[in-house]
GROMACS .gro file of C-alpha atoms in nm:
model
  305
    1MET     CA    1  -1.298  -7.584  -9.238
    2VAL     CA    2  -0.942  -7.559  -9.496
    3PHE     CA    3  -0.822  -7.602  -9.892
    4TYR     CA    4  -0.469  -7.789  -9.969
    5LYS     CA    5  -0.195  -7.721 -10.149
    6LYS     CA    6  -0.188  -7.869 -10.481
    7THR     CA    7  -0.056  -7.863 -10.807
    8LYS     CA    8  -0.268  -7.951 -11.100
    9LYS     CA    9  -0.088  -8.017 -11.440
   10VAL     CA   10  -0.324  -7.803 -11.742
   11LEU     CA   11  -0.260  -7.952 -12.113
   12LEU     CA   12  -0.284  -7.722 -12.334
   13MET     CA   13  -0.348  -7.866 -12.717
   14GLY     CA   14  -0.485  -7.788 -13.108
   15ARG     CA   15  -0.337  -7.732 -13.419
   16CYS     CA   16  -0.032  -7.468 -13.561
   17ALA     CA   17  -0.242  -7.136 -13.532
   18ALA     CA   18  -0.515  -7.261 -13.373
   19GLY     CA   19  -0.459  -6.934 -13.110
   20LYS     CA   20  -0.402  -7.128 -12.804
   21THR     CA   21  -0.089  -6.926 -12.728
   22SER     CA   22  -0.252  -6.599 -12.796
   23MET     CA   23  -0.478  -6.684 -12.552
   24ARG     CA   24  -0.264  -6.825 -12.287
   25SER     CA   25  -0.070  -6.412 -12.306
   26ILE     CA   26  -0.386  -6.270 -12.259
   27ILE     CA   27  -0.541  -6.484 -11.950
   28PHE     CA   28  -0.215  -6.497 -11.780
   29HIS     CA   29  -0.024  -6.255 -11.913
   30ASN     CA   30  -0.182  -6.005 -11.928
   31ASN     CA   31  -0.118  -5.923 -12.320
   32VAL     CA   32  -0.392  -5.721 -12.492
   33ALA     CA   33  -0.599  -5.888 -12.831
   34THR     CA   34  -0.431  -5.624 -13.042
   35LYS     CA   35  -0.079  -5.742 -13.000
   36THR     CA   36  -0.078  -6.099 -12.996
   37ARG     CA   37  -0.029  -6.112 -13.367
   38ASN     CA   38   0.319  -6.102 -13.282
   39LEU     CA   39   0.397  -6.399 -13.078
   40GLU     CA   40   0.578  -6.624 -13.183
   41PRO     CA   41   0.421  -6.963 -13.262
   42THR     CA   42   0.580  -7.229 -12.901
   43ILE     CA   43   0.804  -7.444 -12.948
   44SER     CA   44   0.766  -7.818 -12.850
   45TRP     CA   45   0.618  -7.736 -12.560
   46ASP     CA   46   0.644  -7.411 -12.316
   47ASN     CA   47   0.573  -7.552 -11.908
   48LYS     CA   48   0.694  -7.257 -11.803
   49THR     CA   49   0.347  -7.088 -11.729
   50ASP     CA   50   0.240  -7.162 -11.381
   51VAL     CA   51   0.030  -6.963 -11.169
   52GLN     CA   52  -0.113  -6.940 -10.805
   53PHE     CA   53  -0.486  -6.899 -10.778
   54LEU     CA   54  -0.696  -6.868 -10.421
   55GLY     CA   55  -0.329  -6.945 -10.241
   56ASN     CA   56  -0.329  -7.316 -10.225
   57LEU     CA   57  -0.369  -7.393 -10.581
   58HIS     CA   58  -0.054  -7.421 -10.902
   59LEU     CA   59  -0.137  -7.405 -11.214
   60ASN     CA   60   0.089  -7.529 -11.417
   61LEU     CA   61   0.038  -7.485 -11.748
   62TRP     CA   62   0.223  -7.666 -12.028
   63ASP     CA   63   0.082  -7.514 -12.384
   64CYS     CA   64   0.183  -7.729 -12.643
   65GLY     CA   65   0.344  -7.626 -13.003
   66GLY     CA   66   0.048  -7.780 -13.243
   67GLN     CA   67   0.272  -7.837 -13.564
   68ASP     CA   68   0.262  -8.242 -13.726
   69ASP     CA   69   0.587  -8.305 -13.655
   70TYR     CA   70   0.557  -8.188 -13.261
   71PHE     CA   71   0.205  -8.362 -13.250
   72ASN     CA   72   0.319  -8.686 -13.425
   73SER     CA   73   0.636  -8.704 -13.099
   74TYR     CA   74   0.359  -8.605 -12.813
   75LEU     CA   75   0.171  -8.904 -12.955
   76THR     CA   76   0.474  -9.170 -13.001
   77THR     CA   77   0.794  -9.094 -12.763
   78GLN     CA   78   0.666  -8.805 -12.581
   79ARG     CA   79   0.341  -9.013 -12.479
   80SER     CA   80   0.380  -9.063 -12.140
   81ILE     CA   81   0.575  -8.716 -12.032
   82ILE     CA   82   0.306  -8.504 -12.206
   83PHE     CA   83  -0.041  -8.737 -12.126
   84LYS     CA   84   0.093  -8.832 -11.735
   85ASP     CA   85  -0.053  -8.616 -11.409
   86VAL     CA   86  -0.302  -8.465 -11.645
   87HIS     CA   87  -0.598  -8.239 -11.451
   88VAL     CA   88  -0.725  -8.061 -11.749
   89LEU     CA   89  -0.723  -8.089 -12.139
   90ILE     CA   90  -0.830  -7.772 -12.334
   91TYR     CA   91  -0.824  -7.826 -12.694
   92VAL     CA   92  -0.830  -7.574 -12.934
   93PHE     CA   93  -0.996  -7.570 -13.230
   94ASP     CA   94  -0.986  -7.301 -13.554
   95ALA     CA   95  -1.307  -7.262 -13.599
   96VAL     CA   96  -1.184  -7.144 -13.976
   97SER     CA   97  -0.989  -7.391 -14.049
   98ALA     CA   98  -0.969  -7.600 -14.376
   99GLU     CA   99  -0.852  -7.901 -14.206
  100LEU     CA  100  -1.120  -8.016 -13.964
  101ASP     CA  101  -1.128  -8.356 -14.008
  102LYS     CA  102  -0.726  -8.368 -13.917
  103ASP     CA  103  -0.766  -8.128 -13.585
  104ILE     CA  104  -1.020  -8.430 -13.531
  105HIS     CA  105  -0.799  -8.682 -13.576
  106TYR     CA  106  -0.541  -8.546 -13.343
  107TYR     CA  107  -0.804  -8.455 -13.101
  108GLN     CA  108  -0.955  -8.803 -13.078
  109SER     CA  109  -0.533  -8.931 -13.065
  110CYS     CA  110  -0.498  -8.731 -12.690
  111LEU     CA  111  -0.841  -8.833 -12.541
  112GLU     CA  112  -0.639  -9.251 -12.619
  113SER     CA  113  -0.380  -9.061 -12.471
  114ILE     CA  114  -0.524  -8.917 -12.239
  115LEU     CA  115  -0.741  -9.245 -12.144
  116THR     CA  116  -0.424  -9.464 -12.105
  117HIS     CA  117  -0.247  -9.145 -11.816
  118SER     CA  118  -0.446  -8.961 -11.715
  119PRO     CA  119  -0.828  -9.159 -11.699
  120ASP     CA  120  -0.939  -8.921 -11.479
  121ALA     CA  121  -0.860  -8.609 -11.677
  122ILE     CA  122  -1.157  -8.325 -11.696
  123VAL     CA  123  -1.135  -8.236 -12.135
  124PHE     CA  124  -1.241  -7.892 -12.252
  125CYS     CA  125  -1.312  -7.800 -12.664
  126LEU     CA  126  -1.323  -7.450 -12.726
  127MET     CA  127  -1.388  -7.322 -13.029
  128HIS     CA  128  -1.195  -7.056 -13.100
  129LYS     CA  129  -1.177  -6.768 -13.373
  130MET     CA  130  -1.563  -6.754 -13.429
  131ASP     CA  131  -1.552  -6.411 -13.458
  132LEU     CA  132  -1.464  -6.538 -13.832
  133ILE     CA  133  -1.761  -6.666 -13.846
  134GLN     CA  134  -2.080  -6.425 -13.996
  135GLU     CA  135  -2.229  -6.336 -13.665
  136ASP     CA  136  -2.601  -6.495 -13.763
  137ARG     CA  137  -2.468  -6.848 -13.779
  138ARG     CA  138  -2.175  -6.891 -13.506
  139ASP     CA  139  -2.477  -7.071 -13.301
  140LYS     CA  140  -2.598  -7.317 -13.536
  141MET     CA  141  -2.236  -7.415 -13.645
  142PHE     CA  142  -2.129  -7.423 -13.317
  143GLU     CA  143  -2.417  -7.644 -13.177
  144LYS     CA  144  -2.335  -7.861 -13.499
  145GLN     CA  145  -1.969  -7.900 -13.432
  146LYS     CA  146  -2.042  -7.958 -13.077
  147VAL     CA  147  -2.262  -8.221 -13.132
  148GLU     CA  148  -1.980  -8.437 -13.281
  149LEU     CA  149  -1.747  -8.347 -13.073
  150GLN     CA  150  -1.948  -8.553 -12.789
  151VAL     CA  151  -1.987  -8.847 -13.017
  152ARG     CA  152  -1.605  -8.800 -13.093
  153SER     CA  153  -1.494  -8.787 -12.769
  154GLU     CA  154  -1.693  -9.074 -12.643
  155PRO     CA  155  -1.699  -9.248 -12.353
  156ILE     CA  156  -1.506  -8.919 -12.251
  157GLN     CA  157  -1.802  -8.629 -12.145
  158ILE     CA  158  -1.638  -8.318 -12.251
  159GLN     CA  159  -1.749  -7.978 -12.206
  160ALA     CA  160  -1.687  -7.700 -12.523
  161PHE     CA  161  -1.721  -7.330 -12.506
  162GLN     CA  162  -1.679  -7.134 -12.871
  163THR     CA  163  -1.397  -6.865 -12.791
  164SER     CA  164  -1.317  -6.552 -12.950
  165ILE     CA  165  -0.937  -6.322 -12.765
  166TRP     CA  166  -1.220  -5.993 -12.919
  167ASP     CA  167  -1.499  -6.068 -12.684
  168GLU     CA  168  -1.595  -6.191 -12.380
  169THR     CA  169  -1.673  -6.506 -12.435
  170LEU     CA  170  -1.254  -6.623 -12.407
  171TYR     CA  171  -1.301  -6.511 -12.052
  172ALA     CA  172  -1.628  -6.700 -12.006
  173ALA     CA  173  -1.478  -7.040 -12.107
  174TRP     CA  174  -1.130  -6.983 -11.875
  175ALA     CA  175  -1.412  -6.862 -11.589
  176LYS     CA  176  -1.581  -7.235 -11.654
  177ILE     CA  177  -1.233  -7.427 -11.631
  178ILE     CA  178  -1.106  -7.236 -11.361
  179HIS     CA  179  -1.349  -7.299 -11.204
  180CYS     CA  180  -1.332  -7.650 -11.171
  181LEU     CA  181  -0.999  -7.710 -11.015
  182ILE     CA  182  -1.130  -7.527 -10.750
  183PRO     CA  183  -1.052  -7.736 -10.424
  184ASN     CA  184  -1.377  -7.636 -10.188
  185ILE     CA  185  -1.544  -7.450 -10.433
  186ASN     CA  186  -1.867  -7.567 -10.269
  187ALA     CA  187  -1.761  -7.418  -9.932
  188LEU     CA  188  -1.603  -7.033 -10.142
  189GLN     CA  189  -2.003  -7.064 -10.265
  190ALA     CA  190  -2.146  -7.100  -9.918
  191SER     CA  191  -1.910  -6.887  -9.717
  192LEU     CA  192  -1.999  -6.569 -10.025
  193ASP     CA  193  -2.373  -6.623 -10.015
  194THR     CA  194  -2.359  -6.554  -9.630
  195PHE     CA  195  -2.119  -6.263  -9.706
  196CYS     CA  196  -2.365  -6.175  -9.946
  197GLY     CA  197  -2.685  -6.152  -9.728
  198ILE     CA  198  -2.472  -5.939  -9.449
  199CYS     CA  199  -2.403  -5.634  -9.707
  200GLY     CA  200  -2.738  -5.646  -9.801
  201ALA     CA  201  -2.548  -5.651 -10.147
  202ASP     CA  202  -2.811  -5.758 -10.442
  203GLU     CA  203  -2.483  -5.929 -10.595
  204ILE     CA  204  -2.093  -5.971 -10.492
  205VAL     CA  205  -1.886  -6.134 -10.744
  206LEU     CA  206  -1.526  -6.255 -10.686
  207PHE     CA  207  -1.230  -6.256 -10.895
  208GLU     CA  208  -0.870  -6.371 -10.931
  209ASN     CA  209  -0.577  -6.126 -10.871
  210THR     CA  210  -0.351  -6.280 -11.170
  211THR     CA  211  -0.625  -6.337 -11.441
  212PHE     CA  212  -1.000  -6.141 -11.313
  213LEU     CA  213  -1.138  -6.428 -11.326
  214VAL     CA  214  -1.482  -6.452 -11.232
  215ILE     CA  215  -1.410  -6.728 -10.916
  216ALA     CA  216  -1.732  -6.732 -10.785
  217ASN     CA  217  -2.063  -6.478 -10.754
  218SER     CA  218  -2.377  -6.468 -10.487
  219ALA     CA  219  -2.715  -6.265 -10.594
  220SER     CA  220  -2.963  -6.229 -10.416
  221ILE     CA  221  -3.178  -6.033 -10.773
  222HIS     CA  222  -3.224  -6.121 -11.123
  223HIS     CA  223  -2.982  -6.034 -11.371
  224PRO     CA  224  -3.012  -6.005 -11.751
  225ASP     CA  225  -2.740  -6.007 -11.866
  226VAL     CA  226  -2.567  -6.415 -11.810
  227HIS     CA  227  -2.195  -6.213 -12.005
  228ARG     CA  228  -2.171  -5.913 -11.720
  229PHE     CA  229  -1.867  -6.074 -11.511
  230GLU     CA  230  -1.709  -6.182 -11.844
  231LYS     CA  231  -1.730  -5.827 -11.874
  232ILE     CA  232  -1.602  -5.688 -11.590
  233SER     CA  233  -1.315  -5.894 -11.603
  234SER     CA  234  -1.221  -5.763 -11.922
  235ILE     CA  235  -1.287  -5.360 -11.861
  236ILE     CA  236  -1.129  -5.388 -11.499
  237LYS     CA  237  -0.783  -5.588 -11.661
  238GLN     CA  238  -0.762  -5.283 -11.893
  239PHE     CA  239  -0.829  -5.066 -11.651
  240ASN     CA  240  -0.563  -5.278 -11.451
  241LEU     CA  241  -0.304  -5.225 -11.800
  242CYS     CA  242  -0.294  -4.835 -11.796
  243THR     CA  243  -0.244  -4.762 -11.456
  244ARG     CA  244   0.019  -5.027 -11.360
  245LYS     CA  245   0.319  -4.774 -11.377
  246GLU     CA  246   0.117  -4.540 -11.124
  247SER     CA  247   0.030  -4.491 -10.788
  248TYR     CA  248  -0.344  -4.604 -10.707
  249SER     CA  249  -0.575  -4.737 -10.503
  250ARG     CA  250  -0.753  -5.090 -10.521
  251GLN     CA  251  -1.015  -4.983 -10.400
  252MET     CA  252  -1.302  -4.819 -10.637
  253GLU     CA  253  -1.677  -4.678 -10.532
  254ILE     CA  254  -1.906  -4.604 -10.878
  255LYS     CA  255  -2.193  -4.422 -10.740
  256GLY     CA  256  -2.490  -4.456 -11.019
  257SER     CA  257  -2.845  -4.322 -11.008
  258ASN     CA  258  -2.985  -4.666 -10.829
  259PHE     CA  259  -2.709  -4.908 -10.713
  260THR     CA  260  -2.396  -4.833 -10.563
  261ALA     CA  261  -2.037  -5.032 -10.705
  262PHE     CA  262  -1.774  -5.122 -10.464
  263PHE     CA  263  -1.449  -5.268 -10.580
  264ASP     CA  264  -1.162  -5.384 -10.349
  265THR     CA  265  -0.957  -5.598 -10.236
  266LEU     CA  266  -1.062  -5.942 -10.018
  267THR     CA  267  -0.742  -6.129 -10.006
  268LYS     CA  268  -0.398  -6.149 -10.158
  269ASN     CA  269  -0.510  -6.337 -10.401
  270THR     CA  270  -0.860  -6.208 -10.437
  271SER     CA  271  -1.076  -5.895 -10.523
  272VAL     CA  272  -1.431  -5.814 -10.471
  273LEU     CA  273  -1.724  -5.667 -10.672
  274LEU     CA  274  -2.062  -5.586 -10.428
  275ILE     CA  275  -2.315  -5.377 -10.617
  276ILE     CA  276  -2.567  -5.259 -10.411
  277SER     CA  277  -2.940  -5.086 -10.429
  278ASP     CA  278  -3.062  -4.974 -10.077
  279HIS     CA  279  -2.958  -4.647 -10.068
  280GLY     CA  280  -2.980  -4.714  -9.655
  281ILE     CA  281  -2.645  -4.941  -9.626
  282THR     CA  282  -2.350  -4.564  -9.644
  283SER     CA  283  -2.025  -4.645  -9.785
  284ALA     CA  284  -1.878  -4.653  -9.434
  285ALA     CA  285  -2.055  -5.011  -9.363
  286THR     CA  286  -1.996  -5.172  -9.628
  287GLN     CA  287  -1.647  -5.109  -9.613
  288VAL     CA  288  -1.647  -5.235  -9.265
  289ASN     CA  289  -1.816  -5.577  -9.392
  290ILE     CA  290  -1.542  -5.559  -9.667
  291ALA     CA  291  -1.256  -5.532  -9.435
  292ALA     CA  292  -1.443  -5.780  -9.175
  293ALA     CA  293  -1.405  -6.021  -9.427
  294ARG     CA  294  -1.086  -6.057  -9.496
  295LYS     CA  295  -0.957  -6.232  -9.189
  296TYR     CA  296  -1.252  -6.550  -9.224
  297PHE     CA  297  -1.150  -6.501  -9.643
  298GLU     CA  298  -0.768  -6.575  -9.603
  299LYS     CA  299  -0.848  -6.866  -9.374
  300LEU     CA  300  -1.078  -7.016  -9.566
  301GLU     CA  301  -0.798  -7.058  -9.861
  302ASN     CA  302  -0.457  -7.067  -9.715
  303VAL     CA  303  -0.339  -7.376  -9.465
  304ASP     CA  304   0.004  -7.432  -9.319
  305LYS     CA  305   0.197  -7.220  -9.692
   0.00000   0.00000   0.00000
């Protein structure tokens, strides 16, 4: 059972000041939301972000500037360069834009180019800056815009998410995007399910080490908080930012009254979080299981490098 090494082009588009570069800097460059105000607008396009995921998967992210002149060139003279060989198009809408009709016009023009040059591309729409919408109106507004985008996107089937750099919704959306790009994700999920059973864990969560996005999880019990993974991603990422200049262990054990949480490196590219409530399972046994699993998950993740 192997993965195959691939480079996948991810196109990040949207009008000027929609928030594309801010989310890229948070997800891929370990920036924090409070510092994104200092970022300069993207000039033309930036395709220098090349991220390795799971050893076998490389993402080449194209962050395309959203000024009108740039968009016009994307859709005319640079059309084949921008839209060729795209695996994923992520189109970012500003939730409080005063020119939503114009935004949708540009979006539909991008879809026409995608259909011509990359007809198999997966399309995601992010309704961004939702924190600027009154909280009790957000869900209703998003659902209305989501339906409109689905209609405007036909015949392409899209997935849409509401996002903000100030909460876990950004991590949730990007985790879904990355999930669809991972080869043989079903094989990885099956292996994680087996590992969860062997460890006697309530839940296991697998993270990618660069972004700390959730790759997969396996649970033997139901948890009511559907956003817990993204919250954990944010907490761990902030912890790493605070300690990046210090010498510290990547292994943590946190004991609560009803559970023990283990956080440890699993492979070169992943980390794992185990939640165990069975007090009969010792820390030593869990650490032995994690150590034993490393070689298997490394083999699952890599091939002929």
